PDB file of C-alpha atoms in Angstrom:
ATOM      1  CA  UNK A  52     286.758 223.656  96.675  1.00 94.00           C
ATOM      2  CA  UNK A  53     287.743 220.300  98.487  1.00 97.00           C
ATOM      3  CA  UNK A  54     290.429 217.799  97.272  1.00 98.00           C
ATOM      4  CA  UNK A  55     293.081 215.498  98.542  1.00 98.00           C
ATOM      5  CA  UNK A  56     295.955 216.814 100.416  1.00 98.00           C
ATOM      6  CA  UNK A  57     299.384 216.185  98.881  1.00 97.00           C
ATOM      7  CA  UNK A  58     302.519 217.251 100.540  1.00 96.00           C
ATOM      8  CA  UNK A  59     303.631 220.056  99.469  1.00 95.00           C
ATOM      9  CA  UNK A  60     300.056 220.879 101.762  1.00 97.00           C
ATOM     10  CA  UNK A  61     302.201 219.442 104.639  1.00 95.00           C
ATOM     11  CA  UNK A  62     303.189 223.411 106.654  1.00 93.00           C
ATOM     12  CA  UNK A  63     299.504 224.858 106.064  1.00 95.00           C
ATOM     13  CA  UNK A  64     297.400 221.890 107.087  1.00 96.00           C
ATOM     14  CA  UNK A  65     300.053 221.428 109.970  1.00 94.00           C
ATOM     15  CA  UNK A  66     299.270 225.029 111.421  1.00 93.00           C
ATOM     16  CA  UNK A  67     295.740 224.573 110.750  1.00 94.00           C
ATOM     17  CA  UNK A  68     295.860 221.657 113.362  1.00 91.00           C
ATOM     18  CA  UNK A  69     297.548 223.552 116.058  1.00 90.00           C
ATOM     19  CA  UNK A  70     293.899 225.386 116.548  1.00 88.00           C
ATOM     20  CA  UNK A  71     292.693 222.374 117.842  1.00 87.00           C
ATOM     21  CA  UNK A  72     294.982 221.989 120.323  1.00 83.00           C
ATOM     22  CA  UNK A  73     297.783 219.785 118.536  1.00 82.00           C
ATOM     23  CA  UNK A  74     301.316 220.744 119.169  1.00 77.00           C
ATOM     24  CA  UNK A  75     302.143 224.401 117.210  1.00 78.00           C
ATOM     25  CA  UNK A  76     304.255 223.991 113.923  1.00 75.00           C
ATOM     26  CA  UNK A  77     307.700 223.610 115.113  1.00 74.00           C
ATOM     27  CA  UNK A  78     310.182 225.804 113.162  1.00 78.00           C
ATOM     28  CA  UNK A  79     311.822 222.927 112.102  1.00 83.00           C
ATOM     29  CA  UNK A  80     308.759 220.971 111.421  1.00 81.00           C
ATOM     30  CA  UNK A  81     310.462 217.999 109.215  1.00 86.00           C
ATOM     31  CA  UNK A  82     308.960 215.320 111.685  1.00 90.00           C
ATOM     32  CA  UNK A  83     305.538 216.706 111.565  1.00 92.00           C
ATOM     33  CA  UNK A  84     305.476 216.565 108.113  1.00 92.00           C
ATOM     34  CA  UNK A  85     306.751 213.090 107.965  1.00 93.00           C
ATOM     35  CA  UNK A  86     304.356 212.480 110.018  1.00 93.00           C
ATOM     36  CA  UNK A  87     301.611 214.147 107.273  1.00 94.00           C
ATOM     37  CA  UNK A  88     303.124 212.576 104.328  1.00 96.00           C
ATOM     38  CA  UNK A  89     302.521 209.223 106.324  1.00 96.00           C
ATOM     39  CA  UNK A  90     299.088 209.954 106.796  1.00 95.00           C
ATOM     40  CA  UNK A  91     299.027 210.608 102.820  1.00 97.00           C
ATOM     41  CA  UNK A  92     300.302 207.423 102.052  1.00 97.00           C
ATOM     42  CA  UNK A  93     298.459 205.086 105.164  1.00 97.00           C
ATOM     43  CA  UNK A  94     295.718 203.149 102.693  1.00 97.00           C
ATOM     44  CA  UNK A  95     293.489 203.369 105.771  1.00 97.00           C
ATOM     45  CA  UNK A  96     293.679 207.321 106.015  1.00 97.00           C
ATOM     46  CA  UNK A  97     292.828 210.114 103.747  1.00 97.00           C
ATOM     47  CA  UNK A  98     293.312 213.521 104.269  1.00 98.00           C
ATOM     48  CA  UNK A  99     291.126 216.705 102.375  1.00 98.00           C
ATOM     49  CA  UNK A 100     291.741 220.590 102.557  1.00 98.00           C
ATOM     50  CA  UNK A 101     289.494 222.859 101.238  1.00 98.00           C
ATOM     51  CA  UNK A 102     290.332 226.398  99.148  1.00 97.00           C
ATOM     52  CA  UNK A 103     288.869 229.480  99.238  1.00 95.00           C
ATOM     53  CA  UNK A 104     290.617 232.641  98.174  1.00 94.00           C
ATOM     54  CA  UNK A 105     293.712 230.788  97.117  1.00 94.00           C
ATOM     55  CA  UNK A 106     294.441 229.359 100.738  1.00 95.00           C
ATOM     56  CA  UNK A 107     293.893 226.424 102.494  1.00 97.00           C
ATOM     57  CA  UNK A 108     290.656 227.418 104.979  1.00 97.00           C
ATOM     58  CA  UNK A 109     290.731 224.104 106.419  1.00 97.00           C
ATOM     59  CA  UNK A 110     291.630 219.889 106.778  1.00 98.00           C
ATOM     60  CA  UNK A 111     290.113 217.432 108.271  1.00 97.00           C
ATOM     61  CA  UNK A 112     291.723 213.602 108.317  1.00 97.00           C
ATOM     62  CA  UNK A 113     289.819 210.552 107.984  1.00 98.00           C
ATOM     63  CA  UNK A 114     290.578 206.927 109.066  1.00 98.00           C
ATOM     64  CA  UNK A 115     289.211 203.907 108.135  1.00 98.00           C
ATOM     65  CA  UNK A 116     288.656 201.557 111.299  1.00 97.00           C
ATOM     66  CA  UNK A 117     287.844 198.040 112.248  1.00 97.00           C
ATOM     67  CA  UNK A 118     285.464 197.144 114.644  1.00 95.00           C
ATOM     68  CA  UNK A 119     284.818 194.335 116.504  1.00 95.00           C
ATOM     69  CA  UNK A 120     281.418 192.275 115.651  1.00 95.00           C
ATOM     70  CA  UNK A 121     281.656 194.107 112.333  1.00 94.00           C
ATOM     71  CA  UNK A 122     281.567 193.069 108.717  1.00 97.00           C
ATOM     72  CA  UNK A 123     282.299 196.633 107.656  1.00 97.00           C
ATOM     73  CA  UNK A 124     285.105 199.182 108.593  1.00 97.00           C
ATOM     74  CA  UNK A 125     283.893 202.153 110.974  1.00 97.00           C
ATOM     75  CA  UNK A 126     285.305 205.934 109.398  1.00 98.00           C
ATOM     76  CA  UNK A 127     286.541 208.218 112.011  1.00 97.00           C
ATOM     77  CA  UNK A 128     287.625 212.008 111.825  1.00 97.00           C
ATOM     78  CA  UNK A 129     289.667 212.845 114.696  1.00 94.00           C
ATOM     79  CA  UNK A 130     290.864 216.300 113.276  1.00 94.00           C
ATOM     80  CA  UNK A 131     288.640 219.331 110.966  1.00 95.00           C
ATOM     81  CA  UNK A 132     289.546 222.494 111.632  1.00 95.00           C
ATOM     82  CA  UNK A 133     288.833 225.419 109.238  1.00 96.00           C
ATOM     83  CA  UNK A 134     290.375 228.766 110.066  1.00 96.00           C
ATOM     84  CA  UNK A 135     288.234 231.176 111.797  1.00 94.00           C
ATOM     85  CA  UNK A 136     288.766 233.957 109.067  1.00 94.00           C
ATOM     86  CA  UNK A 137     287.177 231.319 106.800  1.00 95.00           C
ATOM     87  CA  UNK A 138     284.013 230.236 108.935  1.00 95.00           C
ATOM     88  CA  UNK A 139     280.582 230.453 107.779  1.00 93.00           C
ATOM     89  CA  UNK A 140     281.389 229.778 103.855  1.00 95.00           C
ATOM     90  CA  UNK A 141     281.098 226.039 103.558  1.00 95.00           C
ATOM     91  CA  UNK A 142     284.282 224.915 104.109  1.00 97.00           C
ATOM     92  CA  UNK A 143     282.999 222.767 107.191  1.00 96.00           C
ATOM     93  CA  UNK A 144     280.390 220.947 105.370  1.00 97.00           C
ATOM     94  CA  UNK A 145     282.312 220.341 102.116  1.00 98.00           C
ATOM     95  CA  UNK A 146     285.115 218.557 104.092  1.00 98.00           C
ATOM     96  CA  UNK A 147     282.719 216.197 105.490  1.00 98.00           C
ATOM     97  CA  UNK A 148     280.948 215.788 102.561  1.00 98.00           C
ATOM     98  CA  UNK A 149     283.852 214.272 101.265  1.00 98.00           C
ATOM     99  CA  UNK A 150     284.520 212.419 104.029  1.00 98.00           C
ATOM    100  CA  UNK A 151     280.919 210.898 103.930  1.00 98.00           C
ATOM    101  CA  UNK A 152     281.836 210.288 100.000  1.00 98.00           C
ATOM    102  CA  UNK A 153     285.232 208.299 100.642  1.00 98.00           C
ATOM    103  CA  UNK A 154     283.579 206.600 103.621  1.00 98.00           C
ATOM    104  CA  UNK A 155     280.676 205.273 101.345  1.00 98.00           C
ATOM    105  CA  UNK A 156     283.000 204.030  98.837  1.00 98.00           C
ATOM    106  CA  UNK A 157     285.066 201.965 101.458  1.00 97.00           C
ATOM    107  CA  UNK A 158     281.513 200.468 102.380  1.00 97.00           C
ATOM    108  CA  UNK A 159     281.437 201.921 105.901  1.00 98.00           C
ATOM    109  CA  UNK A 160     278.657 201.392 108.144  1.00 97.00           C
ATOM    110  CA  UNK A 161     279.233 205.100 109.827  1.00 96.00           C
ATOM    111  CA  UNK A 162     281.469 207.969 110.533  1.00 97.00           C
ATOM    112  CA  UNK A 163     282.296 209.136 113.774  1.00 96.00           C
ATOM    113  CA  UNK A 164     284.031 212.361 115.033  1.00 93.00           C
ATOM    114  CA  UNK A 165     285.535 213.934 117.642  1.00 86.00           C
ATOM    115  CA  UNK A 166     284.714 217.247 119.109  1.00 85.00           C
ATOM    116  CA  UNK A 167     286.242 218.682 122.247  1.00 80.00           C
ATOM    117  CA  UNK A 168     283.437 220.021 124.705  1.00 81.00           C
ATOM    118  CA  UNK A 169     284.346 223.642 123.628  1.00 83.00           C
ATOM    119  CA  UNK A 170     283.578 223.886 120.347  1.00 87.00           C
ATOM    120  CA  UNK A 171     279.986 224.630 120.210  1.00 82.00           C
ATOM    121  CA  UNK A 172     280.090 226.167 117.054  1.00 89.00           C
ATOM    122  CA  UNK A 173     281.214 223.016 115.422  1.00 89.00           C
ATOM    123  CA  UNK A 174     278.833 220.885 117.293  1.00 92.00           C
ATOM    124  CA  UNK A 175     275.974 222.881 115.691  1.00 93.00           C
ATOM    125  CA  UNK A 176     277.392 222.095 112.181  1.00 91.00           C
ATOM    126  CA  UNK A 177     277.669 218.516 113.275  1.00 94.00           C
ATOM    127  CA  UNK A 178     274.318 218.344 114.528  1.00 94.00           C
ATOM    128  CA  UNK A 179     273.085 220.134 111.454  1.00 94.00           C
ATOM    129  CA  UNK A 180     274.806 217.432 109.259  1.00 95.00           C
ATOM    130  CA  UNK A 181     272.653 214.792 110.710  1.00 95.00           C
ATOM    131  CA  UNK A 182     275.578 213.395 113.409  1.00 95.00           C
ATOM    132  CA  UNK A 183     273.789 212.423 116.697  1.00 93.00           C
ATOM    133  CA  UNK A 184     275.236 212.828 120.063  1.00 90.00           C
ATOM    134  CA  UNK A 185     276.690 208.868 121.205  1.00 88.00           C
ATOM    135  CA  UNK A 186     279.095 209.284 123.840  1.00 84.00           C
ATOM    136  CA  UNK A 187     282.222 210.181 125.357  1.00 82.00           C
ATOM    137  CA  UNK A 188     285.504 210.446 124.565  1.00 81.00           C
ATOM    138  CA  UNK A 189     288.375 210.138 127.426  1.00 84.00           C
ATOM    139  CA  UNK A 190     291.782 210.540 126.616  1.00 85.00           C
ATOM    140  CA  UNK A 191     295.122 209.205 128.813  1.00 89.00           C
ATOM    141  CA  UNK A 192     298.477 211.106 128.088  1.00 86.00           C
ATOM    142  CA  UNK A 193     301.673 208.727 127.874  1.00 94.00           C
ATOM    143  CA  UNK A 194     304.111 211.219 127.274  1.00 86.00           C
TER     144      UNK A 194
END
């Protein structure tokens, strides 16, 4: 089952997002859930979990973009991640069909992801969604 994250989702979604390379859950992780409940209450940014055996199996977070040239806004998943004891059950392809679902009702003209180069597993799902290879992604750390 998919649905909206609420807060109180805040320390399970935040672990879940270490596995794709974002900073581990701090043990005093008040920031990073500011920084959750934020996302929660951005208008331009939703955020889904899906349940299965009473646990969150995985999140994904979806913006809603402007982009030059235009008329529409562009939705963009930079983070899905479903645990790897979960895999294989539909938790991957629920949480973007909800993000195809929100993105239609905003009026988007398309949703991109992100994917790092490693995770060929996920880039079959994504391929076996209907999402077409476009490009690149290059990233500059400032801290």
């Amino acid at each position: 089952m998919v649905r909206r994250a609420e807060p109180g989702d805040a320390e399970a979604v935040l672990a879940l997002m270490a596995g794709l390379g974002r900073p581990a859950l701090a043990s005093d992780h008040g920031e990073q859930a500011d920084v959750f409940r934020a996302h929660l209450e951005n208008h331009d940014a939703e955020v889904f979990v899906a349940e299965l055996d009473g646990a969150i199996a995985g999140a994904v977070s979806l913006w809603f973009r402007p982009r030059l040239n235009w008329t529409t806004p562009e939705a963009w998943v930079p983070d899905l991640y479903v645990d790897p004891g979960f895999r294989r059950r539909g938790a991957a392809r629920e949480l973007l069909d909800a993000c195809v679902e929100a993105a239609r009702e905003r009026g988007c003209h398309r949703l991109v992801l992100e994917s790092g180069h490693e995770r060929a597993e996920a880039h079959q799902l994504y391929k076996s969604y209907g999402f077409t290879y476009s490009g690149r992604a290059y990233g500059l750390m400032l801290t």
